[in-house]
Coordinates of C-alpha atoms in Angstrom, one line a residue:
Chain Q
X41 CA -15.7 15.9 -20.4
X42 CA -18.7 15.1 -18.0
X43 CA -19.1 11.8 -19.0
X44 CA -15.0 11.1 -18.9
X45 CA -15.1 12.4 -15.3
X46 CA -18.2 9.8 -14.5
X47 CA -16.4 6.9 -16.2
X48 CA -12.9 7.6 -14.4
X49 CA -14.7 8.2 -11.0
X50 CA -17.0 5.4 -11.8
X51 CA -13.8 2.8 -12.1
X52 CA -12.1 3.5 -8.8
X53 CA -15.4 5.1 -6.6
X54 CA -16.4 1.3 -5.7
X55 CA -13.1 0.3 -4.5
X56 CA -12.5 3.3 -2.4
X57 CA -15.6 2.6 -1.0
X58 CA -14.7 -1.0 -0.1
X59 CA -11.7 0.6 1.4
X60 CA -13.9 3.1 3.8
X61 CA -15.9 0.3 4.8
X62 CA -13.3 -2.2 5.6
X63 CA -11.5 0.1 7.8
X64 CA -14.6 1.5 9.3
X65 CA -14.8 -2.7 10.4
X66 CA -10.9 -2.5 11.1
X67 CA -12.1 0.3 13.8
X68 CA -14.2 -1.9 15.2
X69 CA -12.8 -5.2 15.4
X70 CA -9.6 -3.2 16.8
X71 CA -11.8 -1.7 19.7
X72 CA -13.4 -5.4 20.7
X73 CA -10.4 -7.3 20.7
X74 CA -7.2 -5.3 20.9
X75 CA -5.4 -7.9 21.4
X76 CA -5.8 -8.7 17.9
X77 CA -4.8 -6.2 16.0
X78 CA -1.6 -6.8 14.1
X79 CA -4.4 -9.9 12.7
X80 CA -7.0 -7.5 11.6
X81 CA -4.2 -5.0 10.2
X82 CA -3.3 -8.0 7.5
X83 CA -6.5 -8.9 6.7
X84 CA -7.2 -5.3 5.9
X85 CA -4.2 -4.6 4.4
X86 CA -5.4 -7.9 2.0
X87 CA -8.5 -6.5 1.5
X88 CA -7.2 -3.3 0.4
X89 CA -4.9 -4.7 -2.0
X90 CA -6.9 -6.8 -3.5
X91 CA -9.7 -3.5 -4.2
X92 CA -7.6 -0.9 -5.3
X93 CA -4.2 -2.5 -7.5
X94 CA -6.8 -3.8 -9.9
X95 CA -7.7 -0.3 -11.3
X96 CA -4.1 1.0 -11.2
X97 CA -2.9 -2.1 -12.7
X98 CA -5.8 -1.6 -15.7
X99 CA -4.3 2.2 -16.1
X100 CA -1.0 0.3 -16.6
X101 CA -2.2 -2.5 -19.1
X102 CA -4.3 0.4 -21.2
X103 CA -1.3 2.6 -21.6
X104 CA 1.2 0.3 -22.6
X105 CA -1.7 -1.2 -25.0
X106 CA -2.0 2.5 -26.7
X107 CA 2.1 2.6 -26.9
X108 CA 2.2 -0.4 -28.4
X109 CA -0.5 0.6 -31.4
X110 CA 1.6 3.7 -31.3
X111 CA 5.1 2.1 -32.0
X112 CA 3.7 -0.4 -34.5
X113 CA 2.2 2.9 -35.9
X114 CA 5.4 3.9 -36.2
X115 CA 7.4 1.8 -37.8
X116 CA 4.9 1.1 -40.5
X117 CA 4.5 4.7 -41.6
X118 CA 8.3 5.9 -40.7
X119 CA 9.7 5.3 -44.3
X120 CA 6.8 6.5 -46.4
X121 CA 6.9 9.3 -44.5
X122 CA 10.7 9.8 -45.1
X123 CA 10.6 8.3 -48.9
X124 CA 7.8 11.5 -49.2
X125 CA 9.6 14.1 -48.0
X126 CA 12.4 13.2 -50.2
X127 CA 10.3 13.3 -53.4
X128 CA 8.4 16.9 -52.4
X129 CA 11.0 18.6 -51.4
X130 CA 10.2 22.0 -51.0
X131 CA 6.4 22.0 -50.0
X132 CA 7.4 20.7 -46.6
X133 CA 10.1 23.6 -45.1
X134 CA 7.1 25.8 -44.3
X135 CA 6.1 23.3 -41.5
X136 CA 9.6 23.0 -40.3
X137 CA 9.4 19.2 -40.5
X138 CA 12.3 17.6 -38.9
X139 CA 12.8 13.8 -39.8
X140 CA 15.2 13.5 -36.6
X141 CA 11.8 14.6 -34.4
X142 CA 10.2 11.6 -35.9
X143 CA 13.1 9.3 -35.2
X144 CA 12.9 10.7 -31.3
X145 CA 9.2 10.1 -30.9
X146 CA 9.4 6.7 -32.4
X147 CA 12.2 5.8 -29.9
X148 CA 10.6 7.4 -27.0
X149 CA 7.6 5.3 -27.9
X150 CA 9.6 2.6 -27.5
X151 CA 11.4 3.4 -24.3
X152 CA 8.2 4.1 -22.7
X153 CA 7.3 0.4 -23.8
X154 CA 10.1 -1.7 -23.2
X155 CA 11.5 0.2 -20.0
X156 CA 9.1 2.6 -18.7
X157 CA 6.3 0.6 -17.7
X158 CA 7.9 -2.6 -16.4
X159 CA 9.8 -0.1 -14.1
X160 CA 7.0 1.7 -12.6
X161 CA 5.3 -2.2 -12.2
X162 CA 8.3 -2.8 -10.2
X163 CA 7.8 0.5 -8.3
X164 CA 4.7 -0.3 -7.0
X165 CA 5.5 -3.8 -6.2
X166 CA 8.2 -2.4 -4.2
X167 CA 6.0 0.4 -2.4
X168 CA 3.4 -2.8 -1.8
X169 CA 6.3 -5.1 -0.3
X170 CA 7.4 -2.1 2.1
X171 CA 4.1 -1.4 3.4
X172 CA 3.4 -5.2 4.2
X173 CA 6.3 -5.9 6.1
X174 CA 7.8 -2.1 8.0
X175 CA 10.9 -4.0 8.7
X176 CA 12.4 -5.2 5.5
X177 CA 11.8 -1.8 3.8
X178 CA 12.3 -1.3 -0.2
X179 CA 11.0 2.4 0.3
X180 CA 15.0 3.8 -0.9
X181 CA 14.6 1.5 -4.1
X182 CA 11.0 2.6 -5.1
X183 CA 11.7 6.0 -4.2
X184 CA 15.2 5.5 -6.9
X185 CA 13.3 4.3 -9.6
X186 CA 10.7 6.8 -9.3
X187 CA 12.5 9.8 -9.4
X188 CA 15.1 8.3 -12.0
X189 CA 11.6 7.7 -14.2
X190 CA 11.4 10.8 -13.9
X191 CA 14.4 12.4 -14.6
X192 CA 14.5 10.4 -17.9
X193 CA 11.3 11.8 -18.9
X194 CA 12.5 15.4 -18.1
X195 CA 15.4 14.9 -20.0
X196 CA 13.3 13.5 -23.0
X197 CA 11.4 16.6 -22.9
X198 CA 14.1 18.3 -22.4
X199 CA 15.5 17.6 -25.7
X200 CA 11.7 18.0 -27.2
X201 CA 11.4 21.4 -26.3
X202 CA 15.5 21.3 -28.0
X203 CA 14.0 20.2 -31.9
X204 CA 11.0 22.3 -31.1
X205 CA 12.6 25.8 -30.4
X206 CA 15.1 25.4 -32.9
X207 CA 12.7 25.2 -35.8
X208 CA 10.1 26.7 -34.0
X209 CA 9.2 29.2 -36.1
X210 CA 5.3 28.2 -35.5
X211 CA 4.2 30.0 -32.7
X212 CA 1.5 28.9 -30.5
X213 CA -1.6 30.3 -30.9
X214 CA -2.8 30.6 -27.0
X215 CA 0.6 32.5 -25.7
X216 CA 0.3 35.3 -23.7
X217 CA -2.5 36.5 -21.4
X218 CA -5.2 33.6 -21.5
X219 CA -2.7 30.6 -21.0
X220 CA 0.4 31.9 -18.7
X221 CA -1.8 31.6 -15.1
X222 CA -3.1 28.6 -16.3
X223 CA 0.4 27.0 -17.2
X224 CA 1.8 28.5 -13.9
X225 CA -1.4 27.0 -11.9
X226 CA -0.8 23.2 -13.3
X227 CA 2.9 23.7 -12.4
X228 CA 2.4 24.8 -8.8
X229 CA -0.4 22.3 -8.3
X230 CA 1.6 18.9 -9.7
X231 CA 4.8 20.0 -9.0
X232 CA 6.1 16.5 -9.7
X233 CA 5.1 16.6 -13.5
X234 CA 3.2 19.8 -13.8
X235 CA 6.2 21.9 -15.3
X236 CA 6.4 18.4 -17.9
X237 CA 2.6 18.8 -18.8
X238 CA 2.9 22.6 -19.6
X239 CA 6.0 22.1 -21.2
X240 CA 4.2 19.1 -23.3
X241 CA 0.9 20.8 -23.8
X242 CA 2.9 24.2 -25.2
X243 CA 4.6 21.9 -27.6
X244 CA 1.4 19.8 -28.8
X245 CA -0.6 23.3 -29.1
X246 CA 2.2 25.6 -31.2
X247 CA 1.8 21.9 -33.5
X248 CA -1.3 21.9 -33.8
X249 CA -2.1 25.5 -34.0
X250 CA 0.0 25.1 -37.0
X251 CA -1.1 22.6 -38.7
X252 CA -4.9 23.8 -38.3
X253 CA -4.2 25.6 -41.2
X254 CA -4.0 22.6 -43.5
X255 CA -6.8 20.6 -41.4
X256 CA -10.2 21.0 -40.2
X257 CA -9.6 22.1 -36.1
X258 CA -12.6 19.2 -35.6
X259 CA -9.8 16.9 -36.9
X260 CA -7.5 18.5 -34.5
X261 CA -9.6 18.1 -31.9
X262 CA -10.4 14.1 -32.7
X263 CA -7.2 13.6 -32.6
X264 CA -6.2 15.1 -29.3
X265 CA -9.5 13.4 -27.5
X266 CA -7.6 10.2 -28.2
X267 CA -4.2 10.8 -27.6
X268 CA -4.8 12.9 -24.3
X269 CA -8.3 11.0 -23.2
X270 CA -6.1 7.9 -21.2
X271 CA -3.2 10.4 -20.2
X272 CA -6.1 12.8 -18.5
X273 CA -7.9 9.7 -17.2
X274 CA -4.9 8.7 -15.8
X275 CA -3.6 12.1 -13.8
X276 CA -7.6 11.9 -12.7
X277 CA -7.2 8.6 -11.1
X278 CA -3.9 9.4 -9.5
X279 CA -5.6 12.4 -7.9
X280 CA -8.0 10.4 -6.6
X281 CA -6.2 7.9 -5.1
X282 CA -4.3 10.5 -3.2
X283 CA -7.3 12.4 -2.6
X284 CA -8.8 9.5 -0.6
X285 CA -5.7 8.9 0.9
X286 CA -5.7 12.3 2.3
X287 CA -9.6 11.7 3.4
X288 CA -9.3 8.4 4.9
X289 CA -5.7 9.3 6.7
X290 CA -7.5 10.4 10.3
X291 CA -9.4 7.2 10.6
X292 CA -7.7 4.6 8.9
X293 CA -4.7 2.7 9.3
X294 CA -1.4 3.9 8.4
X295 CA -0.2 1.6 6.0
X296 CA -3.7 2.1 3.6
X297 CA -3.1 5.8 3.8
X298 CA 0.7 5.0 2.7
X299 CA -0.1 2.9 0.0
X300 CA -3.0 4.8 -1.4
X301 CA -0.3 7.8 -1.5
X302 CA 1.8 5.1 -3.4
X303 CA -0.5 4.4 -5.5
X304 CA -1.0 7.7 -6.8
X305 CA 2.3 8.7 -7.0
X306 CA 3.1 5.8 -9.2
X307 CA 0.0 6.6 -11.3
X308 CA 1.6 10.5 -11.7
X309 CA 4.9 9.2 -13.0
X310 CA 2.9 6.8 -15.3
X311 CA 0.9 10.3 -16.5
X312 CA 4.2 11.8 -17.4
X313 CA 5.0 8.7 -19.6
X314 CA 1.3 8.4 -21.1
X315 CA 2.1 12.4 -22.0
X316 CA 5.2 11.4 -23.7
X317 CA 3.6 9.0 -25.8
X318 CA 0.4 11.4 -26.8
X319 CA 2.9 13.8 -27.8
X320 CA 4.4 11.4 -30.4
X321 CA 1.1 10.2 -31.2
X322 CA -0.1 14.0 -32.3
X323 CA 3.2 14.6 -34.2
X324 CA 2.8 11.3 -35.8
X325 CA -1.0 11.4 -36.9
X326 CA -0.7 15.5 -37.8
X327 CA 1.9 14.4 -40.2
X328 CA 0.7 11.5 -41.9
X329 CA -3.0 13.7 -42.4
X330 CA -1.0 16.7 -43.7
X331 CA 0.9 14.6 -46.0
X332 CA -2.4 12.8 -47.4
X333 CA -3.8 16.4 -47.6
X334 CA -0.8 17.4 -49.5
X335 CA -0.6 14.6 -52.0
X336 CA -4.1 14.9 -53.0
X337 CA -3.9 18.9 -53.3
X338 CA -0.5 18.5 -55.4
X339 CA -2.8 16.0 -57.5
Chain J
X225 CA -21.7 25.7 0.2
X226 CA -19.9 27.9 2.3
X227 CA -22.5 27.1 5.7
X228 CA -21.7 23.5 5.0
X229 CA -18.2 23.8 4.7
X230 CA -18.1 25.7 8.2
X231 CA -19.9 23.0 9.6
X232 CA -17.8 20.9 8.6
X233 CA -14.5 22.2 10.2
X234 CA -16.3 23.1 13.3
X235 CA -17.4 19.6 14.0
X236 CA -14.2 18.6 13.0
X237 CA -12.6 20.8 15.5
X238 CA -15.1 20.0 18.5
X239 CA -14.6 16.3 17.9
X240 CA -11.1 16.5 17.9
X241 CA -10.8 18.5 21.1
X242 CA -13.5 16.3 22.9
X243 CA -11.5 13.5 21.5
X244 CA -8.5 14.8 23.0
X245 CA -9.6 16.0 26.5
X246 CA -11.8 12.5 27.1
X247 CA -8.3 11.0 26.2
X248 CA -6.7 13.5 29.1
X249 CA -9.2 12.1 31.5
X250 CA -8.7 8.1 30.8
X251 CA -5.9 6.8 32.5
X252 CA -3.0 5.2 30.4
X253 CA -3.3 2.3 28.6
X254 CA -7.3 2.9 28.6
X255 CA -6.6 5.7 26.1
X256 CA -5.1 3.2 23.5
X257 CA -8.4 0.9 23.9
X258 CA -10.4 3.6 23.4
X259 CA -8.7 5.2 20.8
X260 CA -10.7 3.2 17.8
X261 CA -14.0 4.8 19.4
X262 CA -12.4 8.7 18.8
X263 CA -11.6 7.4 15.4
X264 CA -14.4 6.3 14.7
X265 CA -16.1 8.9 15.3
X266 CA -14.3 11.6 13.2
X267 CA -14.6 9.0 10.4
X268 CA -18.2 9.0 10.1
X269 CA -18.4 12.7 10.8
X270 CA -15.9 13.2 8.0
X271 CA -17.5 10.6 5.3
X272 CA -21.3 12.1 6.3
X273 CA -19.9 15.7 5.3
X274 CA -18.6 14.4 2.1
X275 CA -21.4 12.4 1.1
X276 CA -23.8 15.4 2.0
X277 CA -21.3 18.3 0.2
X278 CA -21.3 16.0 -3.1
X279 CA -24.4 13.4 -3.0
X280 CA -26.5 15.5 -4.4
X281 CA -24.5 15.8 -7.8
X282 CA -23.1 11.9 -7.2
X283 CA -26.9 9.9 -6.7
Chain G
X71 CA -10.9 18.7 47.8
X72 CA -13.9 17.3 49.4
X73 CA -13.4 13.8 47.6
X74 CA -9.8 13.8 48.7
X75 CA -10.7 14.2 52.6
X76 CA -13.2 11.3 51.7
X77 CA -10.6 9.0 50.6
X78 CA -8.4 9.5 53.4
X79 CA -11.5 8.5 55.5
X80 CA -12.2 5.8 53.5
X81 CA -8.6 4.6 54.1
X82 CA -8.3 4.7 57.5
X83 CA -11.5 3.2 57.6
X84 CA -10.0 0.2 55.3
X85 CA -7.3 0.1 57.8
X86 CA -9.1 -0.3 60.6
X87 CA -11.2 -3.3 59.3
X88 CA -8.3 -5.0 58.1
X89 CA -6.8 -4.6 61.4
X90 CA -9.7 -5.9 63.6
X91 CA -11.2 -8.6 60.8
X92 CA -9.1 -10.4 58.7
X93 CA -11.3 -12.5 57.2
X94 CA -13.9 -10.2 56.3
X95 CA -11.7 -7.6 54.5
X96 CA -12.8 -8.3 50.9
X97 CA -16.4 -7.7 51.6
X98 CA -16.4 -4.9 53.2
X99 CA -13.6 -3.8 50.7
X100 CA -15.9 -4.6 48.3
X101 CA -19.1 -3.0 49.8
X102 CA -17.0 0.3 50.9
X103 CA -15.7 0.5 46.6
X104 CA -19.1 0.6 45.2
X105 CA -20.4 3.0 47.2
X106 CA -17.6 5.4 47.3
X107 CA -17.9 4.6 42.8
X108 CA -21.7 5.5 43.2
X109 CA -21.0 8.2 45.3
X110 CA -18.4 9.8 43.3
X111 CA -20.3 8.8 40.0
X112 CA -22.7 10.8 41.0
X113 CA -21.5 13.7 42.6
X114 CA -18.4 14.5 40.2
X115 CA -18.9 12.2 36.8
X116 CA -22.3 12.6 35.3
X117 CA -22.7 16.3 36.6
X118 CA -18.8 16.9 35.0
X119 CA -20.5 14.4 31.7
X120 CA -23.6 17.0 31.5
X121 CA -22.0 19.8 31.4
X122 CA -19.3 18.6 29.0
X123 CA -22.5 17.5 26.9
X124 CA -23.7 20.8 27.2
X125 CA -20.5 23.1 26.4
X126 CA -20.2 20.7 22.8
X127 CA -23.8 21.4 22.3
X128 CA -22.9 22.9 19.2
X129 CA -22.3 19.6 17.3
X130 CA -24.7 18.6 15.0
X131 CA -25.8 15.3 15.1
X132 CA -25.2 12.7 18.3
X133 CA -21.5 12.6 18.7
X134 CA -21.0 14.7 21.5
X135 CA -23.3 13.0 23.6
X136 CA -22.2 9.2 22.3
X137 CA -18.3 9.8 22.5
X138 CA -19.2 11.0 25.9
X139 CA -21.7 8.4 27.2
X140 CA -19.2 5.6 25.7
X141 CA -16.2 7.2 27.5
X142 CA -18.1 7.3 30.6
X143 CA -19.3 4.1 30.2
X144 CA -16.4 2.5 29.5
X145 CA -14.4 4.0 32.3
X146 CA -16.9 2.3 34.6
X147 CA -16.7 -0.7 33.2
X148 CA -13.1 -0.8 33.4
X149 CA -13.1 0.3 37.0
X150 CA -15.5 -2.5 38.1
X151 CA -13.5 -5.4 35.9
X152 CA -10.3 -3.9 37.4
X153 CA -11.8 -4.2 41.1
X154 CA -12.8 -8.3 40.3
X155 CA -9.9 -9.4 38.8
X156 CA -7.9 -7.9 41.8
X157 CA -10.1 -10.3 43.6
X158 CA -9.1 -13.0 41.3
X159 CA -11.3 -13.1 38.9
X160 CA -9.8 -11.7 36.1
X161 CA -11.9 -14.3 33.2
X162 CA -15.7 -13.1 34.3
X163 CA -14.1 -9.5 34.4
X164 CA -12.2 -9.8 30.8
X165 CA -16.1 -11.4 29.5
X166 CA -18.0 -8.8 31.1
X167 CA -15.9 -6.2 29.8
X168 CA -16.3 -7.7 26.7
X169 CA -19.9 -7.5 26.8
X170 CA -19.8 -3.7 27.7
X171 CA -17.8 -3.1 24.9
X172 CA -20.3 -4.7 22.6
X173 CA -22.9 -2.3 24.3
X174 CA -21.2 0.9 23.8
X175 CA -20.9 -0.4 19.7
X176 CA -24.6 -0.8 19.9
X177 CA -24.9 2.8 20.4
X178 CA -22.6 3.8 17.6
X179 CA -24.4 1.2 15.1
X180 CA -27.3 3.0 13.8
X181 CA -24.7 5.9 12.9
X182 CA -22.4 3.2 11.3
X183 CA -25.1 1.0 9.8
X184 CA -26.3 4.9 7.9
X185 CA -23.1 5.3 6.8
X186 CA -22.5 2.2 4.9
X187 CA -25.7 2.1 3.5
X188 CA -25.1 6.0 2.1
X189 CA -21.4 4.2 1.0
X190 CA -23.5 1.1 -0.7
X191 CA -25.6 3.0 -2.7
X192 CA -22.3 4.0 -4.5
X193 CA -21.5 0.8 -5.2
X194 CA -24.5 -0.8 -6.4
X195 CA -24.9 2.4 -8.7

């Protein structure tokens, strides 16, 4: 966990760093020649662009890079997992295994990689474009997209939490006392997509908790590492774009602040898509381990 | 932790009311001139506190 | 109050020179404007600047007594490049301002040149 933090603050510490600096310059230049400042305002806001899309833009090339595995993932084990479940029969009701869940995940995976992430490139293009120029804003378009991202995420989980209640007879392991303040902290403190990450966490957790049964939990555990690993790097990035945003806002020019803000926000909606995608990663790999586990215990 | 963080917003607070009253006393478009100077200065108060609160877990 | 009554004298006085030589007006303008600046400088300014210094004693560090030195500073400055170019000679004021500038960013760069080398050390590591 210690060493995930140092990578993720590691990536983006340089660049916000390059961003203090250059508008500690900015500050300078703008009190020796204030005539000049709309010049030194481009040149930072060039400077700044330059620095901090590049990490951003690396969050968006490694998540569409895990949904592609994911969807290729998919489609290859899709009908020996239905051709199986045919021939057992029986041996699968106890895990409430509902082919349509499968079918969902695979076309969320999808979504997420045909629509999802082109969309949120075209946000932040946007956001950049109405930063540069105040005058020709897109702020109205960006601000669409965004929340309609967003909506269509909700919905999908939405009809998760559907397939999941109505053969949810597995409960989740961690209801009740120890998880509820925690749940209700996340949803207070991201209120764009906390509610989402509960929602998605509850789910992953009642399927895993059942499914430990069959498996080793170390197994479990792998196996969440890698599905949540980028989505938590991600929402750790976003945070810190906004929180140097927040730290740079007295003493830096309004248009870094903004776009820093941006930035982040962008990066949140692309959490709530990277949590999509773990979660149909974790249904997909539970399954395909308890059906190995099953064939060779049946054997 | 908590001595530093006190620090911290007090300076913050004294800077930004010095800030403001020397911006009282200059006379109109002076104040715009000066303003990077007042920015300035709350910046490098503001990134000194930080580094000091977390450098020694960061070097 | 007292530096009001001295303006009015120092008006009148203006007035009177103007009215009995025209053609030295400027410098005695001139000569009457830096000591009335000195005079007030020193009576009102720095004793107002030290006491200010004093009540934000509480500050760590030397920003109380730089934002103040460079305010002060760089009133004067703009004073004495206002009084020249009213004269005419508004390039020589604009460089000399210039220069003052530069001097009041002196004083703020061992602060800033710390900072960025606390900021580097990020980087490189």
């Amino acid at each position: 966990m210690i060493a995930m933090l140092e990578s993720v603050i590691g990536t983006v510490l340089s660049s916000f760093i390059v961003v203090i600096i250059s508008s500690f310059m900015v500050l300078v230049l703008d009190f020796l020649f204030p005539s000049f400042s709309k010049w030194t305002r481009m040149f930072l806001f060039f400077i700044v662009l330059t620095v901090v899309i590049q990490p951003a833009f690396e969050h968006f090339q490694m998540i569409r890079g895990i949904t592609q595995t994911i969807a290729s993932m998919f489609i290859s084990i899709y009908p020996l997992l239905t051709a199986s479940i045919i021939a057992s029969g029986g041996s699968f009701s106890m895990l409430n295994f509902q082919p349509a869940m499968l079918l969902f995940a695979n076309g969320a995976v999808i979504l997420s990689d045909k629509i999802l992430i082109p969309l949120l490139s075209a946000t932040m293009l946007f956001d950049i474009l109405s930063r540069l120029n105040p005058s020709i804003p897109f702020t109205k378009m960006a601000e669409l997209l965004r929340t309609s991202l967003i909506s269509l995420v909700s919905a999908l989980v939405a009809a998760y939490s559907i397939f999941i209640t109505a053969g949810g007879t597995i409960s989740w392991a961690l209801t009740g006392v120890t998880s509820e303040p925690i749940k209700e902290l996340i949803r207070q403190n991201i209120p764009l997509i906390g509610s989402f990450m509960t929602d998605s966490l509850g789910a992953i957790g009642r399927y895993s908790s059942g499914a430990s049964v069959f498996i080793g939990a170390w197994l479990i555990i792998t196996i969440w590492s890698v599905a949540l690993l980028p989505t938590l790097k991600t929402l750790l990035t976003g945070f810190l774009y906004r929180w140097t945003a927040a730290l740079i806002e007295p003493f830096a020019n309004e248009e870094i602040t903004g776009i820093l803000d941006d930035i982040g926000k962008t990066l949140f909606v692309l959490c709530a898509v990277s949590f999509l995608v773990a979660f149909a990663f974790i249904y997909t790999a539970l399954f395909t381990v308890i059906l190995v586990k099953l064939i060779t215990v049946v054997r | 932790m908590r001595g530093g963080l006190l620090a911290f917003l007090s300076g913050l607070l004294l800077i930004c009311i010095l800030s403001s009253v020397l911006s009282l006393l200059l006379p109109g478009e002076l104040d715009d001139e000066f303003l990077p100077l007042m920015k300035m200065a709350i910046g490098i108060w503001i990134i000194h506190s930080i580094t000091i609160f977390f450098g020694h877990s960061l070097f | 109050m007292v530096t009001i009554f001295q303006l009015i004298v120092i008006y009148l006085l203006l007035l009177t020179v103007s009215f009995v030589t025209k053609s030295l007006q400027p410098i005695i303008y001139a000569a009457i404007f830096f000591i009335f600046l000195s005079y007030v400088g020193m009576t009102v300014i720095v004793p107002f600047g030290k006491t200010f210094m004093q009540l934000f004693a509480p500050l760590p560090g030397p920003y109380a007594k730089l934002l103040i030195g460079s305010v002060l500073l760089f009133y004067f400055s703009e004073i004495i490049v206002k009084h020249v170019s009213e004269a005419g000679y508004e390039s020589i004021a604009k460089v000399a301002h210039f220069a003052i500038k530069i001097v009041i960013l002196t004083f703020w760069l061992p602060q800033l040149s710390l900072l960025i080398e606390t900021l580097s050390k990020f980087i490189i590591k």
